mmCIF file of C-alpha atoms in Angstrom:
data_model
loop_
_atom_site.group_PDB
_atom_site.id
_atom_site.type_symbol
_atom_site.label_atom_id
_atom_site.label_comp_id
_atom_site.label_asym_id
_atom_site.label_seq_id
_atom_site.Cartn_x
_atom_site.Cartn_y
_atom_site.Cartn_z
ATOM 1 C CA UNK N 1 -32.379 5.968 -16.211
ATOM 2 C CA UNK N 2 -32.966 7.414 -12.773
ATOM 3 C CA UNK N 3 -31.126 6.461 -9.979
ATOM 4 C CA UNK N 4 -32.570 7.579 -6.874
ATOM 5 C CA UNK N 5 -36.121 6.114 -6.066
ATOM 6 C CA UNK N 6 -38.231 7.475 -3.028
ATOM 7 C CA UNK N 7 -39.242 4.562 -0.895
ATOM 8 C CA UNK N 8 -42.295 4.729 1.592
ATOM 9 C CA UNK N 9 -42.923 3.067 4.363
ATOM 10 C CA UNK N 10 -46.614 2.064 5.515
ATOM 11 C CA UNK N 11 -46.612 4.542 8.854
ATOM 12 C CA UNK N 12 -45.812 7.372 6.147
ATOM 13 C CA UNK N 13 -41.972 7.837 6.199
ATOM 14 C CA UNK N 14 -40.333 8.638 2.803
ATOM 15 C CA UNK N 15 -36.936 7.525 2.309
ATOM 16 C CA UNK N 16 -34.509 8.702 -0.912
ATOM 17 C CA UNK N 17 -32.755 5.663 -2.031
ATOM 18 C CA UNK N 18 -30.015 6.234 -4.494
ATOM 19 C CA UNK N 19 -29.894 2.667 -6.325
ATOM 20 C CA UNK N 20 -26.707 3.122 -8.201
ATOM 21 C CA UNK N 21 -25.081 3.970 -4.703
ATOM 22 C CA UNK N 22 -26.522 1.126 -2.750
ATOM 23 C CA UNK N 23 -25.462 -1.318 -5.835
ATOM 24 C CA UNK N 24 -21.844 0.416 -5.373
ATOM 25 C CA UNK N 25 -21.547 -0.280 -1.828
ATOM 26 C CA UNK N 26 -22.986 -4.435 -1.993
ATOM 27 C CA UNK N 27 -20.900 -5.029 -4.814
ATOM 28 C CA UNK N 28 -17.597 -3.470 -2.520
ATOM 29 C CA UNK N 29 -18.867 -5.882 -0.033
ATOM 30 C CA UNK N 30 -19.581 -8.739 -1.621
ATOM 31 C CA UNK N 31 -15.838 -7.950 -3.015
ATOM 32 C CA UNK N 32 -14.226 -7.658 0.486
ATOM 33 C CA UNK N 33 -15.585 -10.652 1.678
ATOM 34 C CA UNK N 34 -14.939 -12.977 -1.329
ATOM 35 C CA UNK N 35 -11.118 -11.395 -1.548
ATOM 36 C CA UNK N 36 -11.259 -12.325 2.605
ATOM 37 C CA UNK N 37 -11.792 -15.810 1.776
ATOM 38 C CA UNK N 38 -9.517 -16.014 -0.595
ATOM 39 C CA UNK N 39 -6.817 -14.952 1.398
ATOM 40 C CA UNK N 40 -7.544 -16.883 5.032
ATOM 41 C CA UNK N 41 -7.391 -19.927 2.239
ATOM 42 C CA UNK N 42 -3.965 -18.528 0.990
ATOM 43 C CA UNK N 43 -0.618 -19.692 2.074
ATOM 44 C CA UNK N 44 1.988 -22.475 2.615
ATOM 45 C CA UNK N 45 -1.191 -24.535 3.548
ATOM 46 C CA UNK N 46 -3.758 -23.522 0.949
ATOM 47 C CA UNK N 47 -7.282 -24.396 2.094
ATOM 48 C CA UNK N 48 -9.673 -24.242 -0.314
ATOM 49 C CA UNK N 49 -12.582 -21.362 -0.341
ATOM 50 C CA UNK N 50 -15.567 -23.956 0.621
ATOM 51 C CA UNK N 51 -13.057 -25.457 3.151
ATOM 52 C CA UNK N 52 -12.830 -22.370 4.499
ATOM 53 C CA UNK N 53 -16.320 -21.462 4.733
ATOM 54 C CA UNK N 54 -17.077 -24.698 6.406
ATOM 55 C CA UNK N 55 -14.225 -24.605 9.047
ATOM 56 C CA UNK N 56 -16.022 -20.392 9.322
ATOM 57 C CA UNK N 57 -19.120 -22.205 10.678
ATOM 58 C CA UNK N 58 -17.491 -24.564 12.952
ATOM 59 C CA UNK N 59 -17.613 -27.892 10.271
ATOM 60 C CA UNK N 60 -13.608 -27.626 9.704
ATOM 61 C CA UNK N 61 -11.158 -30.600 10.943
ATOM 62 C CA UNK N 62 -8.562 -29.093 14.039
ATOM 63 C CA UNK N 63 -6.087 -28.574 11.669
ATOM 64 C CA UNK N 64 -8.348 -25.992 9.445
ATOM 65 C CA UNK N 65 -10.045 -24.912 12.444
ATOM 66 C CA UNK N 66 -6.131 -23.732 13.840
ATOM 67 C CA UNK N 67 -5.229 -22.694 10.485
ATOM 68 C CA UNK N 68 -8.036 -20.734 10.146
ATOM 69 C CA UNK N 69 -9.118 -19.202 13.130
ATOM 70 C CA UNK N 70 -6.079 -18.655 15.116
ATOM 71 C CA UNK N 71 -3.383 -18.057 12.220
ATOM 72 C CA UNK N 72 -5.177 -15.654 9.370
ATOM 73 C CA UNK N 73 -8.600 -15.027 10.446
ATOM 74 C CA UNK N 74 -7.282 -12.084 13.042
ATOM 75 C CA UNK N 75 -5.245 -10.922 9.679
ATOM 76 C CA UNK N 76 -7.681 -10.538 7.482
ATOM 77 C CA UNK N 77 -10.407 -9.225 9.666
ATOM 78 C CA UNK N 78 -7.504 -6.447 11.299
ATOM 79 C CA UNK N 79 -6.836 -5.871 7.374
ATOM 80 C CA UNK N 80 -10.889 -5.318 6.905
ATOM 81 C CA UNK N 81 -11.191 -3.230 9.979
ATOM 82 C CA UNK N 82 -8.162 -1.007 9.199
ATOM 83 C CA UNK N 83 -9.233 -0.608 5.917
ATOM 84 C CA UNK N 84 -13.064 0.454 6.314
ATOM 85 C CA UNK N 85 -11.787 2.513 9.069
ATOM 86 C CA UNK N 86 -9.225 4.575 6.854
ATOM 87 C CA UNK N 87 -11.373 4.806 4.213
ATOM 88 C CA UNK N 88 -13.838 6.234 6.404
ATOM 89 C CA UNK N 89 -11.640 8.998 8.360
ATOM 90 C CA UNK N 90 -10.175 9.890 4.763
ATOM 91 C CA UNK N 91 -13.981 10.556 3.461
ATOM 92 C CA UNK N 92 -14.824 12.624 6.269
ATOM 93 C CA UNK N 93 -11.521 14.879 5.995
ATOM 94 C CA UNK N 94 -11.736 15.221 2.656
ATOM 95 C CA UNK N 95 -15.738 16.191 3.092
ATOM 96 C CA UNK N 96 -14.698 18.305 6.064
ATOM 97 C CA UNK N 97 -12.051 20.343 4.565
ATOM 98 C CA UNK N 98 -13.870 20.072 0.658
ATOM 99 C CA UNK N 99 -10.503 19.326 -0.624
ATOM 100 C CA UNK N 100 -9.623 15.773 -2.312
ATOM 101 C CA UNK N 101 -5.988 16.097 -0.443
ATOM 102 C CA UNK N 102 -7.509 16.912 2.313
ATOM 103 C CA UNK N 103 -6.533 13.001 3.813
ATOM 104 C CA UNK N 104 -5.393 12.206 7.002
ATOM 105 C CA UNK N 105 -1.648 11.138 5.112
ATOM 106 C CA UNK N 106 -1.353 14.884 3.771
ATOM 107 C CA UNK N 107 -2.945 16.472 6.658
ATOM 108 C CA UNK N 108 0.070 14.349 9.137
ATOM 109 C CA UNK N 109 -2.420 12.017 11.252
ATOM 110 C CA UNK N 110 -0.302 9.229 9.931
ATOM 111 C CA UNK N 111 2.832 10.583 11.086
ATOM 112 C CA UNK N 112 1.795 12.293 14.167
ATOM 113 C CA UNK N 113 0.681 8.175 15.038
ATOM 114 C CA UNK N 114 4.052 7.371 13.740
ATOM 115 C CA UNK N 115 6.201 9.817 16.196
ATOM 116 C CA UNK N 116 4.047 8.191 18.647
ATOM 117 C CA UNK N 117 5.115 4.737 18.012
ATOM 118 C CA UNK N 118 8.578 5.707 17.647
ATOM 119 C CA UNK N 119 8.511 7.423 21.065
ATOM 120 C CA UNK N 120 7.598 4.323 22.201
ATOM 121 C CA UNK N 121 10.025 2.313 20.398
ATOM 122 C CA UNK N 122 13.505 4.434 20.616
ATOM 123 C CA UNK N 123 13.045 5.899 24.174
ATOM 124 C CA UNK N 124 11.142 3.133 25.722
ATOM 125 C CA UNK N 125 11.641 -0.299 23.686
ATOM 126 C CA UNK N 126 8.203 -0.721 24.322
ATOM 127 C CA UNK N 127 6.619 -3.579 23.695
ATOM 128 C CA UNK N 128 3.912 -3.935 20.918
ATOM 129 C CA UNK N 129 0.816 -3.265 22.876
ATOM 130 C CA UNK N 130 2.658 -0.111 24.175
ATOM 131 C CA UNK N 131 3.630 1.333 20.585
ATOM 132 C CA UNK N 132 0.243 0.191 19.682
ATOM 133 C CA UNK N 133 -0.809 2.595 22.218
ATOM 134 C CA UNK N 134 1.834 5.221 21.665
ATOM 135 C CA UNK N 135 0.681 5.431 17.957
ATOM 136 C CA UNK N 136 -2.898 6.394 18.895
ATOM 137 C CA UNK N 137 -1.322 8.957 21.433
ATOM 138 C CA UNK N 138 0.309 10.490 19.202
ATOM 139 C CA UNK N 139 -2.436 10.651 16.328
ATOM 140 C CA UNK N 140 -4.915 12.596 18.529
ATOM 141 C CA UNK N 141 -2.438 14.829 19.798
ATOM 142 C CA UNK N 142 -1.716 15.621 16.322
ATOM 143 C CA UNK N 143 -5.147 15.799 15.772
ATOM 144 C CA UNK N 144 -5.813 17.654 18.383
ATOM 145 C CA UNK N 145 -2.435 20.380 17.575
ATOM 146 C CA UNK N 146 -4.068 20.726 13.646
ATOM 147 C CA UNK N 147 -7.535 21.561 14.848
ATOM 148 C CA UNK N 148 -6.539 24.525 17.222
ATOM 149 C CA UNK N 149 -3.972 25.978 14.760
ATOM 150 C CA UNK N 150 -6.364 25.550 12.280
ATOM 151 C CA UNK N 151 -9.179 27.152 14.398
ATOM 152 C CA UNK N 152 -10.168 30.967 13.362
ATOM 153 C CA UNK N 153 -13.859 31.961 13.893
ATOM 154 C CA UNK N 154 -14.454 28.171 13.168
ATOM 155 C CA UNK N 155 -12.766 25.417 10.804
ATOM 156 C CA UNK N 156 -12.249 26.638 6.919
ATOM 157 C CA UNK N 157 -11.263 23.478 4.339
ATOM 158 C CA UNK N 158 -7.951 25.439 3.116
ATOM 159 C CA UNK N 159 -6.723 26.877 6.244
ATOM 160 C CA UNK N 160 -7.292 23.082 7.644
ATOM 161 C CA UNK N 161 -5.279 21.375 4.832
ATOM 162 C CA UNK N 162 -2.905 24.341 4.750
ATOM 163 C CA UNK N 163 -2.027 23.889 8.526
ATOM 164 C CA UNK N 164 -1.922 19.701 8.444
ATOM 165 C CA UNK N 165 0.960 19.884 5.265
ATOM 166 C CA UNK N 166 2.724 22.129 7.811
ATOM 167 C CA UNK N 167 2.537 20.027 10.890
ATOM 168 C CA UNK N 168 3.189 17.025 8.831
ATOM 169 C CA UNK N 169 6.210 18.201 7.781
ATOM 170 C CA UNK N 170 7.220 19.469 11.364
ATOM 171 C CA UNK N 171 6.024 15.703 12.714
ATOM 172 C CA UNK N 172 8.381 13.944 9.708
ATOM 173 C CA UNK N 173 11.499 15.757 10.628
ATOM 174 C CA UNK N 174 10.691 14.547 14.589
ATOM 175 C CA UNK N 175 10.201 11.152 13.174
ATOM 176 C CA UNK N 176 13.569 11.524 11.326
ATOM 177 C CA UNK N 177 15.191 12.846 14.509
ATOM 178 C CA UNK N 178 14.009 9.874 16.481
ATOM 179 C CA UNK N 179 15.611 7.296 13.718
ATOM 180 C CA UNK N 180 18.976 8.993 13.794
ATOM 181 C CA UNK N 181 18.898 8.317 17.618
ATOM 182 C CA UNK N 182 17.795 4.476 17.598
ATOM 183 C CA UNK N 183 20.481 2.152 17.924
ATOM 184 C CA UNK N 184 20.413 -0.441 14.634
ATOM 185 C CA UNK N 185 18.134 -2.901 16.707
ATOM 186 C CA UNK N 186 15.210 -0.358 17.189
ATOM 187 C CA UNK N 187 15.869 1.440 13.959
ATOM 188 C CA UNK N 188 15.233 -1.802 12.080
ATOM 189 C CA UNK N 189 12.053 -2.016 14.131
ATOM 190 C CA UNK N 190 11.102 1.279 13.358
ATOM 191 C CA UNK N 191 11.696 0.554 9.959
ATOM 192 C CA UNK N 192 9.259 -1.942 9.315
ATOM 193 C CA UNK N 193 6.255 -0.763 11.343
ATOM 194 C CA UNK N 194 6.572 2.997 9.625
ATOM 195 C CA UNK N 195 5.929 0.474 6.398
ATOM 196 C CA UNK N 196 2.461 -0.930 7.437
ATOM 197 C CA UNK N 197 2.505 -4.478 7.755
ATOM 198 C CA UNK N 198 -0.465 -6.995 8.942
ATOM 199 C CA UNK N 199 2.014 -9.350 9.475
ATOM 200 C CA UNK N 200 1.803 -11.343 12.907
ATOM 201 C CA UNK N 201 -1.693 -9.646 13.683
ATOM 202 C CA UNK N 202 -3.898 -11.606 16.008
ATOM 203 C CA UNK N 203 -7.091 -11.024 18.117
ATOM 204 C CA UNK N 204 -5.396 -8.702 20.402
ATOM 205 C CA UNK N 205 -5.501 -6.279 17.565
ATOM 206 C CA UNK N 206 -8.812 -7.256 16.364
ATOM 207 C CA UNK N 207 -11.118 -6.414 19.337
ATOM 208 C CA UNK N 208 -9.962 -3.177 20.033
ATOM 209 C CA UNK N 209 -10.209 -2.061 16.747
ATOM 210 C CA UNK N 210 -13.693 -3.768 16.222
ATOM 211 C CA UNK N 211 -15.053 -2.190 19.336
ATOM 212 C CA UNK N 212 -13.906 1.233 18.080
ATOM 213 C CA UNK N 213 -15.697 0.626 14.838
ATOM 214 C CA UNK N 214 -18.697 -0.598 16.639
ATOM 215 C CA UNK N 215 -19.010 2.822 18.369
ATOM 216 C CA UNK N 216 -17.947 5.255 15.545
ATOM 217 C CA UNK N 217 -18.725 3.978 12.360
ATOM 218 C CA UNK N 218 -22.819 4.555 13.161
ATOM 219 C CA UNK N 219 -22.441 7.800 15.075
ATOM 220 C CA UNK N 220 -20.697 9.106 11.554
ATOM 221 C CA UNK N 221 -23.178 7.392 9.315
ATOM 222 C CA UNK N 222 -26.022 8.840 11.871
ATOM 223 C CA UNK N 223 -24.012 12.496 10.817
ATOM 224 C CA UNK N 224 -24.385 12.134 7.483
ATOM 225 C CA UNK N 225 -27.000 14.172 6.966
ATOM 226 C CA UNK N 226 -25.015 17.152 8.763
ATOM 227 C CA UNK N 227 -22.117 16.604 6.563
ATOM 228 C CA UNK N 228 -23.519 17.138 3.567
ATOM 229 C CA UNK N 229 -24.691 19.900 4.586
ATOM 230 C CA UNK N 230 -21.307 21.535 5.238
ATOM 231 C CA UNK N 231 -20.250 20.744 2.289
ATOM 232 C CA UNK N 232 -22.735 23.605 1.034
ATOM 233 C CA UNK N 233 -21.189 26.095 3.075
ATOM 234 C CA UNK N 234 -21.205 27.316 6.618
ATOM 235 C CA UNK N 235 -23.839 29.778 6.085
ATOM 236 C CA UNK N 236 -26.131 27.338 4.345
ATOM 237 C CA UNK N 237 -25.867 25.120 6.792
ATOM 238 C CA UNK N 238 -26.377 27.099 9.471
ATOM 239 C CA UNK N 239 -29.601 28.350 7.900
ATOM 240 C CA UNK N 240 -30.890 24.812 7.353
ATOM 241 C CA UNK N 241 -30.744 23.993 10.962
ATOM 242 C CA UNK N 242 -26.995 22.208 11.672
ATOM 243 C CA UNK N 243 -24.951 23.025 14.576
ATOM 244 C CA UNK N 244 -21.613 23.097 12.232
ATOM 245 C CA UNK N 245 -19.218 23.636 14.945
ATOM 246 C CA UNK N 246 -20.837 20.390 16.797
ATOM 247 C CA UNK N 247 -21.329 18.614 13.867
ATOM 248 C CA UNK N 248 -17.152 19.609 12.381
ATOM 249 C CA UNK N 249 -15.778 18.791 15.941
ATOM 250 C CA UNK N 250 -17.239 15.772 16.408
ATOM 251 C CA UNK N 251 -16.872 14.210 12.903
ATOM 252 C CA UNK N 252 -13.437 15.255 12.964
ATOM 253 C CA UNK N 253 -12.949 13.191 16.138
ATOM 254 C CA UNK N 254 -14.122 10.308 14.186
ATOM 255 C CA UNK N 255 -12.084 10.230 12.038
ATOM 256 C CA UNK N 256 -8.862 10.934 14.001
ATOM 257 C CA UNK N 257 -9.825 8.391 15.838
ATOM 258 C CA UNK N 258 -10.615 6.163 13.210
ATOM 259 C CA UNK N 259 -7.256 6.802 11.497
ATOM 260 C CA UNK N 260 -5.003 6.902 14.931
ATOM 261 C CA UNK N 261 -6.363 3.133 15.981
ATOM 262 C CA UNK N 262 -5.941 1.647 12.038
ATOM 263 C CA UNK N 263 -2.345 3.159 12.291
ATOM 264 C CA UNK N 264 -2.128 1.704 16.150
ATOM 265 C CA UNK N 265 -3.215 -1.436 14.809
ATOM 266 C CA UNK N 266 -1.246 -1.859 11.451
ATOM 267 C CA UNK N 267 1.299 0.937 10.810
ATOM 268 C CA UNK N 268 0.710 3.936 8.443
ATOM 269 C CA UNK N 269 -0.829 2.152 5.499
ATOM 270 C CA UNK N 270 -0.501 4.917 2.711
ATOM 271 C CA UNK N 271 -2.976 6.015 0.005
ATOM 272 C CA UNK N 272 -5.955 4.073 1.446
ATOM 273 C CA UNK N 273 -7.351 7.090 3.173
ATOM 274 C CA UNK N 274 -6.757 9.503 -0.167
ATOM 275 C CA UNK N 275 -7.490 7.089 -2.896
ATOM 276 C CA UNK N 276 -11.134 5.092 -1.284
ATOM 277 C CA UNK N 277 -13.144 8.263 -0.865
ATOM 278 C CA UNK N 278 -12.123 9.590 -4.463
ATOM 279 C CA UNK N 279 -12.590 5.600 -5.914
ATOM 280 C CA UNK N 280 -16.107 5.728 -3.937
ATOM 281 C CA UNK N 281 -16.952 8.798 -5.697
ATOM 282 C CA UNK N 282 -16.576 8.039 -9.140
ATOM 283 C CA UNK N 283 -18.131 4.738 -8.787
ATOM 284 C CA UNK N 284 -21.353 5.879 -7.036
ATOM 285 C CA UNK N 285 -21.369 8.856 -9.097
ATOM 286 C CA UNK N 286 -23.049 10.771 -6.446
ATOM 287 C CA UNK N 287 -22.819 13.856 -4.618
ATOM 288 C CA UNK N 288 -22.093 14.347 -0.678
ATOM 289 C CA UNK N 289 -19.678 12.278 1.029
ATOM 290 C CA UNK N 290 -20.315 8.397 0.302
ATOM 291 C CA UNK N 291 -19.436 7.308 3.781
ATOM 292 C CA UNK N 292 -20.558 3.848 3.225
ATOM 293 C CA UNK N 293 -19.333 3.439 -0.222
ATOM 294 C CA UNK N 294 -15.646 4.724 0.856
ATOM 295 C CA UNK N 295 -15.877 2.485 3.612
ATOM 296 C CA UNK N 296 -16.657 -0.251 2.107
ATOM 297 C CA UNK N 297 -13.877 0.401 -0.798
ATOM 298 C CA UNK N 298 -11.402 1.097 1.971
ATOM 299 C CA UNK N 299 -11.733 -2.482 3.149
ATOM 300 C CA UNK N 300 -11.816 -4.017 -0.378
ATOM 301 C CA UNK N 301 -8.695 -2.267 -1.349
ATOM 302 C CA UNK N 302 -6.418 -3.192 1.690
ATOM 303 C CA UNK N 303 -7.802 -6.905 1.779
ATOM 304 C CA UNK N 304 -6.838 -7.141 -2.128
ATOM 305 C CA UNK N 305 -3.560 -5.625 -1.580
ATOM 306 C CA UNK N 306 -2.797 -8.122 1.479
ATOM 307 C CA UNK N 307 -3.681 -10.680 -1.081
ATOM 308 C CA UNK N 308 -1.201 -9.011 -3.394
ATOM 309 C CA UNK N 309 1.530 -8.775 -1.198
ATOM 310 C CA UNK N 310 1.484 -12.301 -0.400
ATOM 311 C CA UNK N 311 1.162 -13.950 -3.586
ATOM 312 C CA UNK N 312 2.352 -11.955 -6.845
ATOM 313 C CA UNK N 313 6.463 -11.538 -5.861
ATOM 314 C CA UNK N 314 6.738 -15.441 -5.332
ATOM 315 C CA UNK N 315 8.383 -16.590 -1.982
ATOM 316 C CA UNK N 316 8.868 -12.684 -1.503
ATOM 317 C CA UNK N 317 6.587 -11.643 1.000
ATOM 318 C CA UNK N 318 5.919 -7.484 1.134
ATOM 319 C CA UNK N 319 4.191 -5.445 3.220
ATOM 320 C CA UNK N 320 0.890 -4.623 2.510
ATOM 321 C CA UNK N 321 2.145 -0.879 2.814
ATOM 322 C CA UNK N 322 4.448 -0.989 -0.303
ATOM 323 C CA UNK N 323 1.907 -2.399 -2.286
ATOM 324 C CA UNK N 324 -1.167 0.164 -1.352
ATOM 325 C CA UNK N 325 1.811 2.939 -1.809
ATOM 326 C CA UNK N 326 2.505 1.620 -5.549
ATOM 327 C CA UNK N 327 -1.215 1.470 -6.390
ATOM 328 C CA UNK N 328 -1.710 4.853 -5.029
ATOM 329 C CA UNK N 329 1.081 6.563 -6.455
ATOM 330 C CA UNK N 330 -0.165 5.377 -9.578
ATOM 331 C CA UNK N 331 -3.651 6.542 -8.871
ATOM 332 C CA UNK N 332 -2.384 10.067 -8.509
ATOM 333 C CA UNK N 333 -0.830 9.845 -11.504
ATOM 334 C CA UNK N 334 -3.326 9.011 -13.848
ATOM 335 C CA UNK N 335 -5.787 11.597 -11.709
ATOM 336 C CA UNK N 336 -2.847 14.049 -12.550
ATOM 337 C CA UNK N 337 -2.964 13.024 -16.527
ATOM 338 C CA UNK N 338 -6.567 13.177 -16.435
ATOM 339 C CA UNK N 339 -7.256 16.426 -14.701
ATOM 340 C CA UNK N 340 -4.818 18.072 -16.930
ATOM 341 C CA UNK N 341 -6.366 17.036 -20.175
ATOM 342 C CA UNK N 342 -9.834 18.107 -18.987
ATOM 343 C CA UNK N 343 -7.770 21.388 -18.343
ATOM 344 C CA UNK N 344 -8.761 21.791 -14.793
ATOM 345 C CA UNK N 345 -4.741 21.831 -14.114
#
């Protein structure tokens, strides 16, 4: 059965359109949105999914319409946001460098945005807008610190994953530093927003991070032409036309932006970034990057692991970082298993 179909317009333009991939990324959407309902109509209060949908459109009583709208809408839709927008900065590293590990939590984007927020935090007490602000600080300057150490004649996948696992590990000993000099009120603080947590999230979070997505999420998809092209090789690429300097630099932006605000906005949810792009890929099936599928899958994932936190310990509430860290520890080791009985390891 074929899967890609060419689709032409009546002015003449041909378009490629790789059914099994758009399939992919409805059914991650539909599955994001349906696990988003689920969870604003989750909780001490449970509000039931056509409730929910009705107080959505304005047809709720005050109480739903509170409920709803003031208490979890802002989580879920920071959860969605924060999600789509680390699995989209994890499929563009992982294009960018050609490497699978090549994710913003091995290359150290998560902990540079930590040490960040625990500048803020230990030397400042800062208030949460400010370590909000001191995370994404501190993920473009790490960012910024892995791209010109990295830089030799241009950008290579292996000297860029190569140079992250080293400034990660310089970044987590700062981070450890910092915690040894908190007093127990800040540590504790520290603590839990190093977890990733969407508890307490409200609009402030959500506009920032929606505008940010509004701007970069179709200047990438708009690039996604160019990065499949590097993915060929420099050379190639150059021949077929793409500026791959332009093209590397400002994709790689992206996504440290991308992955600096979702850590601003929730902490450093782990896994999300490594395990969406790699999910995305073995659903679609297809080659090239799968920006849309891995950002769609990157929202699914964190919304159903919200969901999970929340509901399968009991009255234990955990944060939604412990439970995508389970899931993708176990994801690496089944990839592990697998790739060693195919004897590629």
């Amino acid at each position: 059965m074929k899967t890609n179909r060419a689709v032409r317009s009546p002015g003449g333009l041909s378009v490629r359109l790789d059914v099994r991939a758009l399939t992919v990324v409805v059914v991650l959407l539909l599955t994001a949105l349906t696990a988003s309902v689920v969870l604003i109509g989750t909780g001490d209060f449970p509000i039931p999914a056509g409730d929910v949908l009705r107080t959505l459109v304005g047809e709720g009583n005050a109480g739903q319409e509170f409920i709803v709208t003031e208490l979890r809408l802002p989580r879920v839709l920071v959860g969605l946001l924060v999600g789509a927008s680390l699995g989209l900065g994890g499929a563009l590293f992982q294009s960018i460098s050609r490497n699978p590990l090549g994710s913003p939590d091995v290359l150290g984007l998560g902990q540079g945005a930590t040490a960040g927020a625990l500048t803020v935090i230990v030397l400042f007490s800062g208030t949460a807008g400010q370590v909000a602000l001191g995370a994404l600080a501190g993920g473009l300057v790490t960012g910024f610190a892995i791209y010109a150490l990295a830089w030799k004649r241009g950008v290579h996948g292996y000297r860029l994953v190569l140079v992250g696992i080293g400034v990660s590990a310089i970044v987590t000993a700062v981070n450890g530093y910092l915690l040894t000099k908190s007093d127990i009120v800040d540590a504790a603080r520290a603590v839990v927003w190093m977890t990733g947590s969407l508890d307490g999230r409200d609009w402030d979070q959500v506009w920032p991070l929606l505008a940010l997505c509004a701007v970069l999420v179709p200047l990438v998809l708009a690039n996604g032409h160019g990065l499949r092209m590097l993915e060929m090789g420099d050379d190639v690429s150059y021949a077929l036309g793409v500026r791959v300097e332009r093209v590397r630099l400002l994709l790689m932006l992206s996504a440290v932006l991308l992955t600096a605000s979702a850590t601003a906005a929730a902490g450093p949810v782990s896994f999300v970034a490594l395990t969406a792009p790699q999910l995305a890929r073995r659903l679609t099936r297809a080659p090239g990057p799968n920006l849309a599928a891995s950002l769609c899958m990157g929202a699914a994932l964190l919304v159903t692991a919200d969901w999970v936190s929340q509901r399968a310990f009991g009255a234990e509430q955990l944060p939604v970082g412990v439970v995508t860290g389970v899931l993708g520890g176990v994801y690496l080791l089944w990839l592990l298993v697998t790739e060693r009985r195919a004897g590629r390891i």
